[in-house]
mmCIF file of C-alpha atoms in Angstrom:
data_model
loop_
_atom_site.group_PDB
_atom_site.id
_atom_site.type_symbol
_atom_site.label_atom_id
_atom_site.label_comp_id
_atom_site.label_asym_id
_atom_site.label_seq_id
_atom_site.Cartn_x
_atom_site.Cartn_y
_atom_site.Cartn_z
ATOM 1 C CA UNK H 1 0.000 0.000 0.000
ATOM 2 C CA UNK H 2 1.709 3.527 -0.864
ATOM 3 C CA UNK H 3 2.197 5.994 1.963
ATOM 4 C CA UNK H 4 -0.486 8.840 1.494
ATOM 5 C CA UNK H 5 0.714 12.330 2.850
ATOM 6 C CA UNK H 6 -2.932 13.206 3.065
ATOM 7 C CA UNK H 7 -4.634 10.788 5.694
ATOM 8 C CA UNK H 8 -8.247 10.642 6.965
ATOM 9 C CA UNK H 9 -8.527 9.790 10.550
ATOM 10 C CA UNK H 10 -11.662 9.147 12.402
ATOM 11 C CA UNK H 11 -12.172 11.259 15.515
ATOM 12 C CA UNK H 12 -13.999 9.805 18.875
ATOM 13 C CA UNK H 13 -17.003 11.928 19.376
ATOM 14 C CA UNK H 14 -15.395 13.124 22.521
ATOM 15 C CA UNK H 15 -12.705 15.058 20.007
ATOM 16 C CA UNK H 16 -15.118 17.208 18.470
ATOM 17 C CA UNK H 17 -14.626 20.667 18.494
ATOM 18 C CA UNK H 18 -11.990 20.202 21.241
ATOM 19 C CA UNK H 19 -9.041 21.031 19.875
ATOM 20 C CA UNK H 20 -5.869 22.919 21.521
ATOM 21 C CA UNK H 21 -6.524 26.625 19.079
ATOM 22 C CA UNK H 22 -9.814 26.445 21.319
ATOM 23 C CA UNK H 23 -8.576 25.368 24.679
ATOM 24 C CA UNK H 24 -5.437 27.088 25.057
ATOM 25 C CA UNK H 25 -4.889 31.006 25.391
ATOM 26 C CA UNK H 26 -4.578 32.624 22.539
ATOM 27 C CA UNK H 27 -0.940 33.419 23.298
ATOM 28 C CA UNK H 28 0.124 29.681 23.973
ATOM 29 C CA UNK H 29 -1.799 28.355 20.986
ATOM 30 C CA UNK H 30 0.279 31.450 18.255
ATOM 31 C CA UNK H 31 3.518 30.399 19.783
ATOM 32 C CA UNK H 32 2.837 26.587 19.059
ATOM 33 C CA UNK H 33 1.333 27.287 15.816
ATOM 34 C CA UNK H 34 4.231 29.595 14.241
ATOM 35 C CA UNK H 35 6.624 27.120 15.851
ATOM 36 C CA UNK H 36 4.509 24.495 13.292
ATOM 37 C CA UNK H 37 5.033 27.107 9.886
ATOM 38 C CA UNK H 38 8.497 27.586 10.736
ATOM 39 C CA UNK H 39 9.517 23.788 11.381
ATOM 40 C CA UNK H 40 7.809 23.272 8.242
ATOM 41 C CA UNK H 41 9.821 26.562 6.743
ATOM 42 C CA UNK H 42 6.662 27.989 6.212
ATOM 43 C CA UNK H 43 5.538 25.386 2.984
ATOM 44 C CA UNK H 44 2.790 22.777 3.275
ATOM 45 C CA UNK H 45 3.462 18.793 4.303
ATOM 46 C CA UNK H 46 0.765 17.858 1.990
ATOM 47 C CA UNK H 47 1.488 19.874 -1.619
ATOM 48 C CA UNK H 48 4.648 21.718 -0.781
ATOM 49 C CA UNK H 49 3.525 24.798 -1.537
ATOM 50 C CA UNK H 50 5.275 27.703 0.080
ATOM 51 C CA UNK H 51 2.793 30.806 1.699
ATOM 52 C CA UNK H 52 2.086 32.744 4.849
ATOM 53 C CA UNK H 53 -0.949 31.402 5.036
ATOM 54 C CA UNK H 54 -0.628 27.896 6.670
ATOM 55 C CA UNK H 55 -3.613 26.281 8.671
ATOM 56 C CA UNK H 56 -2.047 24.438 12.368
ATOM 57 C CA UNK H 57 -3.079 20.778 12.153
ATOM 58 C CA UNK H 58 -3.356 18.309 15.072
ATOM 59 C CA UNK H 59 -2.597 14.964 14.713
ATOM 60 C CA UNK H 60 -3.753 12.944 17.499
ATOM 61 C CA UNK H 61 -3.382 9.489 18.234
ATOM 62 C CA UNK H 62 -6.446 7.910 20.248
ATOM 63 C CA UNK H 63 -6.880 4.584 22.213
ATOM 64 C CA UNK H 64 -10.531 3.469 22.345
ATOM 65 C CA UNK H 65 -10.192 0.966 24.751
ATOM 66 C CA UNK H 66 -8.412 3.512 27.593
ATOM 67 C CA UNK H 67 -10.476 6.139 26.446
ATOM 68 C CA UNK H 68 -7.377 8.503 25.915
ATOM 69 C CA UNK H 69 -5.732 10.602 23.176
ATOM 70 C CA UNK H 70 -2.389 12.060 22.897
ATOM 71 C CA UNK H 71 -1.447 14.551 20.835
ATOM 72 C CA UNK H 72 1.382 13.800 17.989
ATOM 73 C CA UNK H 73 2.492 16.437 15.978
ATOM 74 C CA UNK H 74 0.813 19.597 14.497
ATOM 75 C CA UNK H 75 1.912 20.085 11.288
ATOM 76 C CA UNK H 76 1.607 22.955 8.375
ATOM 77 C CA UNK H 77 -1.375 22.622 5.745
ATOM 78 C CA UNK H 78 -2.207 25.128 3.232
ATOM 79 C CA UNK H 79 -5.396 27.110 4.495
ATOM 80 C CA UNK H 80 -8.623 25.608 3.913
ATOM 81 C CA UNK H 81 -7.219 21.913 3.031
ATOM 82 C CA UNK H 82 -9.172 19.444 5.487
ATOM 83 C CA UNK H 83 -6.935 16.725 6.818
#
């Protein structure tokens, strides 16, 4: 099977709308975020395309029998792409 850049991942009801841009202070959540676009020198891990105008994705891995999810990266996608 190839390796996909762009991956669909189900999220436990309990995810929705709960993600760290809407829990954390605003402050916190531009630090991580512009740490993301600049790991990423500012280009998106899906396409490659370079711009100032990068969406913060979390990717979160979640076990469904211990009812628990923990966050794995937060990567650099071109605004408006849904991952």
């Amino acid at each position: 099977m190839r390796d996909y850049k762009l991956k669909i991942d189900l999220l436990p009801k309990g995810a929705w709308e709960n993600d760290l841009s809407k829990t954390l202070p605003k402050k916190d959540w531009d630090l991580l975020r512009n740490k993301c676009y600049g790991r990423a020198n500012h280009r998106c891990v899906i396409c490659g395309y370079q711009t100032d105008d990068l969406d913060a994705h979390e990717v979160w891995d979640f076990n469904v029998n211990k009812k628990t999810q923990t966050l794995k990266n937060i990567i650099g996608v071109l605004a408006g792409v849904m991952v």
